[in-house]
mmCIF file of C-alpha atoms and ligand atoms in Angstrom:
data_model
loop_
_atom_site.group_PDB
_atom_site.id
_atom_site.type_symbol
_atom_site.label_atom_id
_atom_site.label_comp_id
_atom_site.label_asym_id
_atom_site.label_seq_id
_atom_site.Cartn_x
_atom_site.Cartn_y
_atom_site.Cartn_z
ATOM 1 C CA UNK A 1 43.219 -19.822 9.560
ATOM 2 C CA UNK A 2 39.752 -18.933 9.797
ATOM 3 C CA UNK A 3 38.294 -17.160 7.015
ATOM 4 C CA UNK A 4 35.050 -14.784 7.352
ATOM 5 C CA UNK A 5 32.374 -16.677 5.424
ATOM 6 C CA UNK A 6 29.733 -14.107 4.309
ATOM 7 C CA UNK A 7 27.391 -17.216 3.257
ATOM 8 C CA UNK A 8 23.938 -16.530 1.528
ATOM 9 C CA UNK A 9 22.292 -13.250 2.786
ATOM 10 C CA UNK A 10 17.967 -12.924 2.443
ATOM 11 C CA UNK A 11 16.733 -9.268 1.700
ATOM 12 C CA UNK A 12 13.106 -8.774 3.192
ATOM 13 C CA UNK A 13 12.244 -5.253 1.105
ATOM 14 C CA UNK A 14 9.813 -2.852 2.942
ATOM 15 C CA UNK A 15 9.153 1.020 1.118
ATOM 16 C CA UNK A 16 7.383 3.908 2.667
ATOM 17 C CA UNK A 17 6.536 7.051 1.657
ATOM 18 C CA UNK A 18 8.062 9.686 4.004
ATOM 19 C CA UNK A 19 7.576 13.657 2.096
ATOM 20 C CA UNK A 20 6.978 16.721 4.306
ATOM 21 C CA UNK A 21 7.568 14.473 7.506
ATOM 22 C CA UNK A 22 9.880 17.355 8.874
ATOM 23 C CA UNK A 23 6.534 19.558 8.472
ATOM 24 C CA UNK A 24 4.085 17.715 10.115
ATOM 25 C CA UNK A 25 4.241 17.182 13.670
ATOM 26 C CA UNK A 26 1.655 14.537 13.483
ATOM 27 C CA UNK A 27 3.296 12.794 10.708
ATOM 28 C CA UNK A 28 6.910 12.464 12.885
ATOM 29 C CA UNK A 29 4.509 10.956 15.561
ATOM 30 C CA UNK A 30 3.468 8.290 13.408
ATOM 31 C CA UNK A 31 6.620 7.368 12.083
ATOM 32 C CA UNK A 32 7.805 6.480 15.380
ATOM 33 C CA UNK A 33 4.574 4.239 16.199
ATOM 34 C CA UNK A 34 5.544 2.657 13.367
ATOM 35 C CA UNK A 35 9.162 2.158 13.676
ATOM 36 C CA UNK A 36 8.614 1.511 17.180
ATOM 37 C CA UNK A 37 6.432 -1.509 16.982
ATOM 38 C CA UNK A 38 7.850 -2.851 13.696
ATOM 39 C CA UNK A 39 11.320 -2.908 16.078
ATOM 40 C CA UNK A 40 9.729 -4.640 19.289
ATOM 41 C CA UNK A 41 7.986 -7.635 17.242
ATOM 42 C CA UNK A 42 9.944 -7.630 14.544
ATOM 43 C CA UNK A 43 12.189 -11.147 13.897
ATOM 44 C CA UNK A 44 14.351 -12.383 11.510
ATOM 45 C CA UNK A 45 16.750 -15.766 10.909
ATOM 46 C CA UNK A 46 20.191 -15.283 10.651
ATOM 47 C CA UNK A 47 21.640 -14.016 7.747
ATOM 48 C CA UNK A 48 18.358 -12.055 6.794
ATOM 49 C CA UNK A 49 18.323 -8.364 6.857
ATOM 50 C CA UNK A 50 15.102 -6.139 6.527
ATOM 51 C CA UNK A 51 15.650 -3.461 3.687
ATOM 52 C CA UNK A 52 14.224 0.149 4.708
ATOM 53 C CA UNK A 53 13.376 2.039 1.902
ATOM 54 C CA UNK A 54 12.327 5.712 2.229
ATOM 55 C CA UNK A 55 11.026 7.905 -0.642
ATOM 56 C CA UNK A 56 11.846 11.059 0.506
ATOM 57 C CA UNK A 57 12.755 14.909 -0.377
ATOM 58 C CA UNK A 58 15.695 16.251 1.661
ATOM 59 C CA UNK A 59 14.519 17.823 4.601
ATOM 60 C CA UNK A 60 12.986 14.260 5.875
ATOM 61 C CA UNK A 61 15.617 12.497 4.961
ATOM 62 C CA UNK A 62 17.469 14.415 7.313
ATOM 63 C CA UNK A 63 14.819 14.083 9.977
ATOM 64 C CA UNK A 64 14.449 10.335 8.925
ATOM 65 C CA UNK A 65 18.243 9.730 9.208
ATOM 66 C CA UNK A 66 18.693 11.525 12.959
ATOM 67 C CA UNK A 67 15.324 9.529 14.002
ATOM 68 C CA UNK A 68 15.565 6.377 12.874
ATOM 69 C CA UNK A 69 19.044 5.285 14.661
ATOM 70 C CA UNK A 70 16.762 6.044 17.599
ATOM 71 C CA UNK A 71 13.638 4.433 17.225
ATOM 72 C CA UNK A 72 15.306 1.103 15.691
ATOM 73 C CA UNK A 73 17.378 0.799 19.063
ATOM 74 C CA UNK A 74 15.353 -2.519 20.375
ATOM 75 C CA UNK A 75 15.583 -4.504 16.879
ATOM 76 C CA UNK A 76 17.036 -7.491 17.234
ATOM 77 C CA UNK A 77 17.768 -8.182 14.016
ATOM 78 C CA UNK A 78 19.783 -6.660 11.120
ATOM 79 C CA UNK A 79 18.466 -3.924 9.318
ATOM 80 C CA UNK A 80 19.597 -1.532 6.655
ATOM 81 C CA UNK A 81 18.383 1.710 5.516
ATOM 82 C CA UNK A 82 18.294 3.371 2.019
ATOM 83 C CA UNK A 83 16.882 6.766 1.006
ATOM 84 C CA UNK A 84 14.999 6.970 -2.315
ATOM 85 C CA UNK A 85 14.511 10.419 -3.788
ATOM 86 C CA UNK A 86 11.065 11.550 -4.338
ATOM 87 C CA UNK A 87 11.896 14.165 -7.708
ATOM 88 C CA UNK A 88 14.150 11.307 -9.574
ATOM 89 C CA UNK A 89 11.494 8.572 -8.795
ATOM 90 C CA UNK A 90 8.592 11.154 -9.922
ATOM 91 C CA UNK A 91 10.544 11.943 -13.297
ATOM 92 C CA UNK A 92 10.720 8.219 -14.024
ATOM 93 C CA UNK A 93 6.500 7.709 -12.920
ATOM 94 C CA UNK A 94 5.481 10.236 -14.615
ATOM 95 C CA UNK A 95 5.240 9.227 -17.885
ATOM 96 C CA UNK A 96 3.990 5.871 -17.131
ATOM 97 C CA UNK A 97 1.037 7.334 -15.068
ATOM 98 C CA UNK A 98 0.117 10.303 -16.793
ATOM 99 C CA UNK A 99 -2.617 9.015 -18.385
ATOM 100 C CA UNK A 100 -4.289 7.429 -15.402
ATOM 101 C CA UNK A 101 -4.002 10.275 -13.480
ATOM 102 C CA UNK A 102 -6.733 12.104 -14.254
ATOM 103 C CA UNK A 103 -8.896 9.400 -13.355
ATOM 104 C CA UNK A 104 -7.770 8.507 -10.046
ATOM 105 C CA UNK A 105 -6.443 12.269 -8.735
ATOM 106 C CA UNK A 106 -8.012 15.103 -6.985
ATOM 107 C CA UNK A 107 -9.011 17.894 -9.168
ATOM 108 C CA UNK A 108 -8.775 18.675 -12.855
ATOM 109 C CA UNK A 109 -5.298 18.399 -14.019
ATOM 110 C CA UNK A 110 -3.499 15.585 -14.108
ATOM 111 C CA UNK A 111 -0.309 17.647 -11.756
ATOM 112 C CA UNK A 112 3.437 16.046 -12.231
ATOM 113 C CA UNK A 113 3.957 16.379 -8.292
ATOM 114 C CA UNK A 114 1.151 13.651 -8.069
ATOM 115 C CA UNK A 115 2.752 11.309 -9.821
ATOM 116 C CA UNK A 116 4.269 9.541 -6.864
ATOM 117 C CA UNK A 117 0.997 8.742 -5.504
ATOM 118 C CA UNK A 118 1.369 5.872 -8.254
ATOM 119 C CA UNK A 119 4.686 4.587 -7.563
ATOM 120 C CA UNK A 120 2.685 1.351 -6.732
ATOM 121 C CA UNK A 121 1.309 0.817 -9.704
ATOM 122 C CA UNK A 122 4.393 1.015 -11.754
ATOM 123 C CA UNK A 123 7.331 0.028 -9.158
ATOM 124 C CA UNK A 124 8.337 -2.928 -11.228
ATOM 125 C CA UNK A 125 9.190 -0.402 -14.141
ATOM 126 C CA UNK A 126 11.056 2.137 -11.862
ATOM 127 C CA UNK A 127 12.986 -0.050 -9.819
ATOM 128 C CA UNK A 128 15.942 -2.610 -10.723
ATOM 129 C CA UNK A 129 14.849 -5.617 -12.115
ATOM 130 C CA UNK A 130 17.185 -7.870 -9.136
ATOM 131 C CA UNK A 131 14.290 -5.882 -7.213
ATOM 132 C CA UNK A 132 11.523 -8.809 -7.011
ATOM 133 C CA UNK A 133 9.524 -8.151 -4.359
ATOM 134 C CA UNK A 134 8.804 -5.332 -2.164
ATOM 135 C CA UNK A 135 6.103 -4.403 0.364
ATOM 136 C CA UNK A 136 4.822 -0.865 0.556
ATOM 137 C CA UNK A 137 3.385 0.285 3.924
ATOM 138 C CA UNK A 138 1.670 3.529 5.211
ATOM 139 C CA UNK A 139 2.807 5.809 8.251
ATOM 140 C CA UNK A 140 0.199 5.652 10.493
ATOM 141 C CA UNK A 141 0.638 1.616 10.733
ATOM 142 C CA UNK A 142 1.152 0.300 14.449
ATOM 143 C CA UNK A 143 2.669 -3.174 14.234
ATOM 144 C CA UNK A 144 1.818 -6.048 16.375
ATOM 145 C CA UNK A 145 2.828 -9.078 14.463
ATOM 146 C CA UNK A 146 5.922 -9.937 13.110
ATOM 147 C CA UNK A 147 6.705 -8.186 10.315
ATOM 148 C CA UNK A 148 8.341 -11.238 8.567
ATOM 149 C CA UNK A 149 5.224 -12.964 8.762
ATOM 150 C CA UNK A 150 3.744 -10.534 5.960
ATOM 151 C CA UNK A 151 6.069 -10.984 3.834
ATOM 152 C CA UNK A 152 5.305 -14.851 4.112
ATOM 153 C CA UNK A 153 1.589 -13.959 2.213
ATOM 154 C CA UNK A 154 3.713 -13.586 -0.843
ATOM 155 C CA UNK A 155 4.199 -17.530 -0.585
ATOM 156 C CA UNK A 156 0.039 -17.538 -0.610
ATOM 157 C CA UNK A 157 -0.046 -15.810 -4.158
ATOM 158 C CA UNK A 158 -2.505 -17.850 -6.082
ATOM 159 C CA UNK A 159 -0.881 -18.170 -10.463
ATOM 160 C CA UNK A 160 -1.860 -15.097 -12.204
ATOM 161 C CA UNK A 161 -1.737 -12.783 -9.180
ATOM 162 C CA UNK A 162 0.763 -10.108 -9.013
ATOM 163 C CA UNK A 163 -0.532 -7.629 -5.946
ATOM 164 C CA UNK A 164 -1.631 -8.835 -2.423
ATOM 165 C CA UNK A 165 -3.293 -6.588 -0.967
ATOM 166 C CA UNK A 166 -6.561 -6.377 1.723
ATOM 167 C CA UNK A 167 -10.002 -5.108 1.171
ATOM 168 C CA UNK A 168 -11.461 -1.535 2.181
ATOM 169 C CA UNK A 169 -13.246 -1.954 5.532
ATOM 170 C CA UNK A 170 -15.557 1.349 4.516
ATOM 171 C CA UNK A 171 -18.750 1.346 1.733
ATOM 172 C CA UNK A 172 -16.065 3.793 -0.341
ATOM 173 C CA UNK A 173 -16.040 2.360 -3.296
ATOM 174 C CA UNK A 174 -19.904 1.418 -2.966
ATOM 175 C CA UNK A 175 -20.168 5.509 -3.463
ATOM 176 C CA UNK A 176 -17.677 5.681 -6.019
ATOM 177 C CA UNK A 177 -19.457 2.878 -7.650
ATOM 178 C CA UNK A 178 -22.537 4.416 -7.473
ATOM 179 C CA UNK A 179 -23.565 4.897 -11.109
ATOM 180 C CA UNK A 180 -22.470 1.654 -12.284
ATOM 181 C CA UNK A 181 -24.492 0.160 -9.448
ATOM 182 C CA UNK A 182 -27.719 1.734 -9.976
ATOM 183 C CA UNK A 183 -27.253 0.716 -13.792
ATOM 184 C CA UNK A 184 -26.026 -2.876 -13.100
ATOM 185 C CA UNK A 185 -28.771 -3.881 -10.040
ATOM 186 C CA UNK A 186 -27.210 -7.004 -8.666
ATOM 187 C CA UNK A 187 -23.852 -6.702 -9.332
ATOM 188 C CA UNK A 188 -21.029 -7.177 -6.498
ATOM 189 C CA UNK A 189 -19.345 -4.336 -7.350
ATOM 190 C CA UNK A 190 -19.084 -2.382 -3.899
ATOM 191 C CA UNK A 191 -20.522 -4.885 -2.415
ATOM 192 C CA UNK A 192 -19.821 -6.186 0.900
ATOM 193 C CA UNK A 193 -17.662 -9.112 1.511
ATOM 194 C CA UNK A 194 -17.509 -11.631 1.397
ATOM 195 C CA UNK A 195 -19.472 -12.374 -1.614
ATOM 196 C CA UNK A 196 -19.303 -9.024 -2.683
ATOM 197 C CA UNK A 197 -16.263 -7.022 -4.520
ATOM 198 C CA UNK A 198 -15.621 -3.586 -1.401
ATOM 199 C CA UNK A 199 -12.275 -2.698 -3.387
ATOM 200 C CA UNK A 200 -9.127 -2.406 -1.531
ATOM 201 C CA UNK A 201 -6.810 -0.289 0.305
ATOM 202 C CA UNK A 202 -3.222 0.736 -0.310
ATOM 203 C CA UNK A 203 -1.792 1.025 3.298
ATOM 204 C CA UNK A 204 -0.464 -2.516 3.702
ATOM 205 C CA UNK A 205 1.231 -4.198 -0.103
ATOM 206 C CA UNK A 206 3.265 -7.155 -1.252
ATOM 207 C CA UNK A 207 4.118 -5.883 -4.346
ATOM 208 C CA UNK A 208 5.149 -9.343 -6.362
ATOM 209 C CA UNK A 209 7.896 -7.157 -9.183
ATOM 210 C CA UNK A 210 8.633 -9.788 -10.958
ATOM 211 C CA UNK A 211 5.278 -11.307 -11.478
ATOM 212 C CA UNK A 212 3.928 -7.791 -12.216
ATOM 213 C CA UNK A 213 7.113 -7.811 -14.908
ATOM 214 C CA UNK A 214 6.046 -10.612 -16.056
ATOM 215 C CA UNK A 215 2.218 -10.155 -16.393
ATOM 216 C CA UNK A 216 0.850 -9.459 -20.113
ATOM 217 C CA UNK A 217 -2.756 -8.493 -18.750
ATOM 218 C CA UNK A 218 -1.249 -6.292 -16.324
ATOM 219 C CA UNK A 219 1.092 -4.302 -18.314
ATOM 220 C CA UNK A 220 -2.028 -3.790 -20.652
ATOM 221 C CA UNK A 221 -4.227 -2.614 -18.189
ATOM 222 C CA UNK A 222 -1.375 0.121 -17.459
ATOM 223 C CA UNK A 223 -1.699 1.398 -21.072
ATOM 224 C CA UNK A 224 -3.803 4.667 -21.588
ATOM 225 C CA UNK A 225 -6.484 3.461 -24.003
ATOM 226 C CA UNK A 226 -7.135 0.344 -21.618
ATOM 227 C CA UNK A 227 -7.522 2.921 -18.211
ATOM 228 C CA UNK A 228 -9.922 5.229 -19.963
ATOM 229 C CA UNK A 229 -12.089 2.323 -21.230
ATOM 230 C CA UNK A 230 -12.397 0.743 -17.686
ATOM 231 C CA UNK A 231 -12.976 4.595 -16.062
ATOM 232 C CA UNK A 232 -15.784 4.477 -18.987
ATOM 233 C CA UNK A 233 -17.640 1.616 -18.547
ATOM 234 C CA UNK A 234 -17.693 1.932 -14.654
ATOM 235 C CA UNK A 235 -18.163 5.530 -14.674
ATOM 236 C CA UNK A 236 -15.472 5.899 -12.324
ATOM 237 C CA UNK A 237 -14.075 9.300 -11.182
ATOM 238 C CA UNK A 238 -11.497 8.521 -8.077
ATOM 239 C CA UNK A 239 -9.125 10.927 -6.167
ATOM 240 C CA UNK A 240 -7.319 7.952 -4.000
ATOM 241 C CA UNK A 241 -4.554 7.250 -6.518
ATOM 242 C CA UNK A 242 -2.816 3.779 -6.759
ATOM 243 C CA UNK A 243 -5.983 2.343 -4.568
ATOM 244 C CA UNK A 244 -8.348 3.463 -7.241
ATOM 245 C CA UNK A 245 -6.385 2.074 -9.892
ATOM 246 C CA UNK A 246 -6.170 -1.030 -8.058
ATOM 247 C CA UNK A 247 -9.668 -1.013 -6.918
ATOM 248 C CA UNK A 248 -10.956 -0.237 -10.623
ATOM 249 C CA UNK A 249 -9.006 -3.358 -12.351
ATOM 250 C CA UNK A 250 -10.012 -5.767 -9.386
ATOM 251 C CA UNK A 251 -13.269 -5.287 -10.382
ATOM 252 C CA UNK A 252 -12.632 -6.436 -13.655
ATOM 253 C CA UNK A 253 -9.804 -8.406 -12.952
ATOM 254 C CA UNK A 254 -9.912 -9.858 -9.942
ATOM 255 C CA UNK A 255 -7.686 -12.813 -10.307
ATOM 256 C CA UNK A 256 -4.455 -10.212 -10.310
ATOM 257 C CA UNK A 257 -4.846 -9.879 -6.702
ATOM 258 C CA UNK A 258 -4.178 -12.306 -3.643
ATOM 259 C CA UNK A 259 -6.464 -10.978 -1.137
ATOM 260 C CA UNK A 260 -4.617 -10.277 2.112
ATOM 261 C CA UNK A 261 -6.178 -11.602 5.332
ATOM 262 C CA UNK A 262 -7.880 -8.334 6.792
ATOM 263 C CA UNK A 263 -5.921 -8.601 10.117
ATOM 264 C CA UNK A 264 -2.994 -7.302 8.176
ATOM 265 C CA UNK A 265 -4.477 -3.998 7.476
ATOM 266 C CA UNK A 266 -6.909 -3.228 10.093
ATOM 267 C CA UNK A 267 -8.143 -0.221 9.178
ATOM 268 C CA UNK A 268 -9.739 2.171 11.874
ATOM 269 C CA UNK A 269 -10.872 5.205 9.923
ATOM 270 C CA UNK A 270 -15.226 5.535 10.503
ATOM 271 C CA UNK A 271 -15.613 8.805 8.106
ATOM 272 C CA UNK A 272 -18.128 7.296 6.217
ATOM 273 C CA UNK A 273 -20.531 5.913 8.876
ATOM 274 C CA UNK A 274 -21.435 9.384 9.409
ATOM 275 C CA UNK A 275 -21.588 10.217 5.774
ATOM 276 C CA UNK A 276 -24.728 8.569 5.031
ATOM 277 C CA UNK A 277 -23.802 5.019 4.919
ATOM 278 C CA UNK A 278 -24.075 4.080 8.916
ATOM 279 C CA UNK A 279 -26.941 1.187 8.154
ATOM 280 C CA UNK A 280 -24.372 -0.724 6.150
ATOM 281 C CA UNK A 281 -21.361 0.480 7.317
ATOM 282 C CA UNK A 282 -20.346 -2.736 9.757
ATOM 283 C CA UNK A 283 -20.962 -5.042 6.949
ATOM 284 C CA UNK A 284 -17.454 -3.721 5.452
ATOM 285 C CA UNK A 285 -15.479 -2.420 8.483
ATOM 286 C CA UNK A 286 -15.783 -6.261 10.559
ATOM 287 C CA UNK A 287 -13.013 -7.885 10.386
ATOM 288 C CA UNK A 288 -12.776 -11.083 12.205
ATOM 289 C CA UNK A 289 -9.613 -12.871 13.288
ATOM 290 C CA UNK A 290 -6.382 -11.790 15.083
ATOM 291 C CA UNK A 291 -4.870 -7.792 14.017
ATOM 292 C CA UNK A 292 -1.175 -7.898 13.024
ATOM 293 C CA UNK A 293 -1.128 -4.520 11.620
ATOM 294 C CA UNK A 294 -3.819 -1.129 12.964
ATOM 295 C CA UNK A 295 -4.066 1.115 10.221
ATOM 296 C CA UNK A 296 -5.082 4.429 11.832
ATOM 297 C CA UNK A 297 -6.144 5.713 8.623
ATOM 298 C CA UNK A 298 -7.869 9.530 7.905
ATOM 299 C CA UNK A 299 -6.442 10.270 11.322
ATOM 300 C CA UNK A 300 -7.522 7.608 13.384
ATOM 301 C CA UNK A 301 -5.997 7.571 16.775
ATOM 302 C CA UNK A 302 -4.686 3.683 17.188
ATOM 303 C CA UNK A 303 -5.551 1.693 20.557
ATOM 304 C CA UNK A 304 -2.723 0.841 23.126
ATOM 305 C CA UNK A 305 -2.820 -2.512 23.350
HETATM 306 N N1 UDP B 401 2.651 10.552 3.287
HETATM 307 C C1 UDP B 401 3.826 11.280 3.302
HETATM 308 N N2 UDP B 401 3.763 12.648 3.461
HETATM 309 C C2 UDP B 401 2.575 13.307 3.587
HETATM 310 C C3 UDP B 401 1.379 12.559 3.569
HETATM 311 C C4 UDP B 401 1.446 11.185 3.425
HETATM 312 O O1 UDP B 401 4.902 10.714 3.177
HETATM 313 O O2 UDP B 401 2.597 14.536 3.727
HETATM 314 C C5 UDP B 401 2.710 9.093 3.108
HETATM 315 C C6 UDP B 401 2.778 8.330 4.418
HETATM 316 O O3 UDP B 401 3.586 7.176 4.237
HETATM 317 C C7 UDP B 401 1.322 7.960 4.605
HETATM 318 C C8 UDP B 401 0.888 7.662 3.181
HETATM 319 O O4 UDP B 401 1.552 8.659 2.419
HETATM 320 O O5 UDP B 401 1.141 6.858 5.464
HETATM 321 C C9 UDP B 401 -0.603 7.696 2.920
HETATM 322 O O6 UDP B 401 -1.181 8.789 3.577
HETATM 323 P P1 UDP B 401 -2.156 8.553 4.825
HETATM 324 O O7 UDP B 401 -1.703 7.358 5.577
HETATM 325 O O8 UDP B 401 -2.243 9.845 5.598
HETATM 326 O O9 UDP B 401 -3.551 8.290 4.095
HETATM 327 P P2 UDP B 401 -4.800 7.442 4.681
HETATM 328 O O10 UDP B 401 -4.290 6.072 5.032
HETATM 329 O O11 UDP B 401 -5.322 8.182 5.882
HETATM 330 O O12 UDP B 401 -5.772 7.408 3.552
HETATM 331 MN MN1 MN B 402 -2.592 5.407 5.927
#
């Protein structure tokens, strides 16, 4: 008699945000780049299934759940799909990100609804702890690698770090920066790489749950009396959520992040070349070395191959 063996089964994790897809027509387009691409060069062994995770209110989960069938048809390998609701996992956030919020959000208030923009920073609190790593990932990503292969960079994570993650490829955070700079003449902060500190962008993650679980610095730097000290002393007013958070602490402490090879988040957006920064503007958006993921961010169309 043979007996079904269901032997040992690897979870690769991958999260995206997906609100108000059903009411943006440009939004459904990217989602099926995405999906697309992440189906024609994806691979996995056997006995490994990639892990979908959607945060989503209802109306795109219903759009999600009709499309995705669809645009996964060419993946040859296992997949599985779960829906995360966006008003349960913003109850949870919000009290852990309250206090940051003001800092790092557009406008005044600190408003509940924004919240999720910080599921990032606080995923290892909101998710179950047989969770241990997950990446996040943008939208408007077009795949060309392997989407195994990123999750390999966790294996890169040099002792202390907790977040891999690439740099910003515009001068963004050399604006943001730009009181502490003119203050601090010399420092790298906003500098260009690579011997200077650009910040970093939130499209592509390896979020590392049970390092971040385990990190004493990095659960302080979460409390409210630590945030508003850093915003103090680098006069920092953001409106980028989880990458200014990120972005702030890396200045401070950098040794929290594994830097992610730029390739894996090649971001295409040129906004601020033409926004008074076009004389230094290629020093931060070059990125040598092969592309495994375009990030057609602020709207960016993405090249065809
Ligand atoms: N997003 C979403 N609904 C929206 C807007 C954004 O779910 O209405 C998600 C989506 O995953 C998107 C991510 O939030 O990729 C970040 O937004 P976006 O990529 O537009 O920002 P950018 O990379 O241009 O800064
Ligand atoms: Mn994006």
């Amino acid at each position: 008699r043979v007996e079904a063996r269901p032997g040992n089964v690897e979870y690769y994790h991958a999260l995206m945000m997906f609100t108000k897809v059903d009411k943006s027509k440009g939004l459904q387009e990217k989602f099926q780049v995405a999906m697309r691409s992440m189906a024609k060069h994806g691979r996995f062994l056997e006995g490994e299934v990639l892990v979908l995770h959607f945060v989503s209110d209802e109306a795109s989960r219903e759009m999600g759940e009709r499309m995705l069938p669809q645009l996964l048809l060419d993946a040859a390998f296992q997949y599985e799909v779960v829906f995360h609701d966006v008003t349960s996992l913003t109850e949870k956030l919000f009290p852990i990100v309250e206090a940051m919020q003001k800092h790092f959000s557009a406008g005044a208030g600190a408003y509940y609804s924004d919240a999720i923009f910080f599921l990032s920073v606080a995923m290892h609190r909101i998710m179950p702890a047989d969770l241990k790593r997950i990446v996040q990932l943008d939208l408007d990503l077009k795949y060309r690698s392997n989407v195994r292969d990123l999750f390999q960079e966790f294996n890169h994570f040099p002792p202390g770090a907790v977040i891999g993650i690439a740099r910003e490829m515009q001068p963004v955070y050399r604006h943001t920066f730009w009181q502490y700079r003119k203050e601090n003449p010399g420092t790298r902060v906003g500098e260009p790489p690579p011997e200077g500190q650009p910040g970093f962008n939130s499209g592509v993650m390896l979020l590392d749950l049970e390092a971040m679980r385990d990190s004493t610095l990095y659960n302080r730097l979460l409390e409210s009396g630590r945030v508003a000290g850093l915003a103090q002393q680098y006069h920092f007013q953001g409106h980028l959520g989880d990458q200014d958070f990120f972005s702030m602490i890396g200045m401070e402490h950098p040794e929290l992040f594994s830097p992610l090879p730029c390739g894996w988040n090649r971001q295409l957006c040129t906004w601020w070349r033409e926004h008074g920064y076009g004389d230094v503007f290629q020093l931060y958006y070059h990125c040598p070395g092969p592309v495994h993921i375009y990030h057609g961010n602020c709207n960016t169309p993405i090249p065809h191959d």
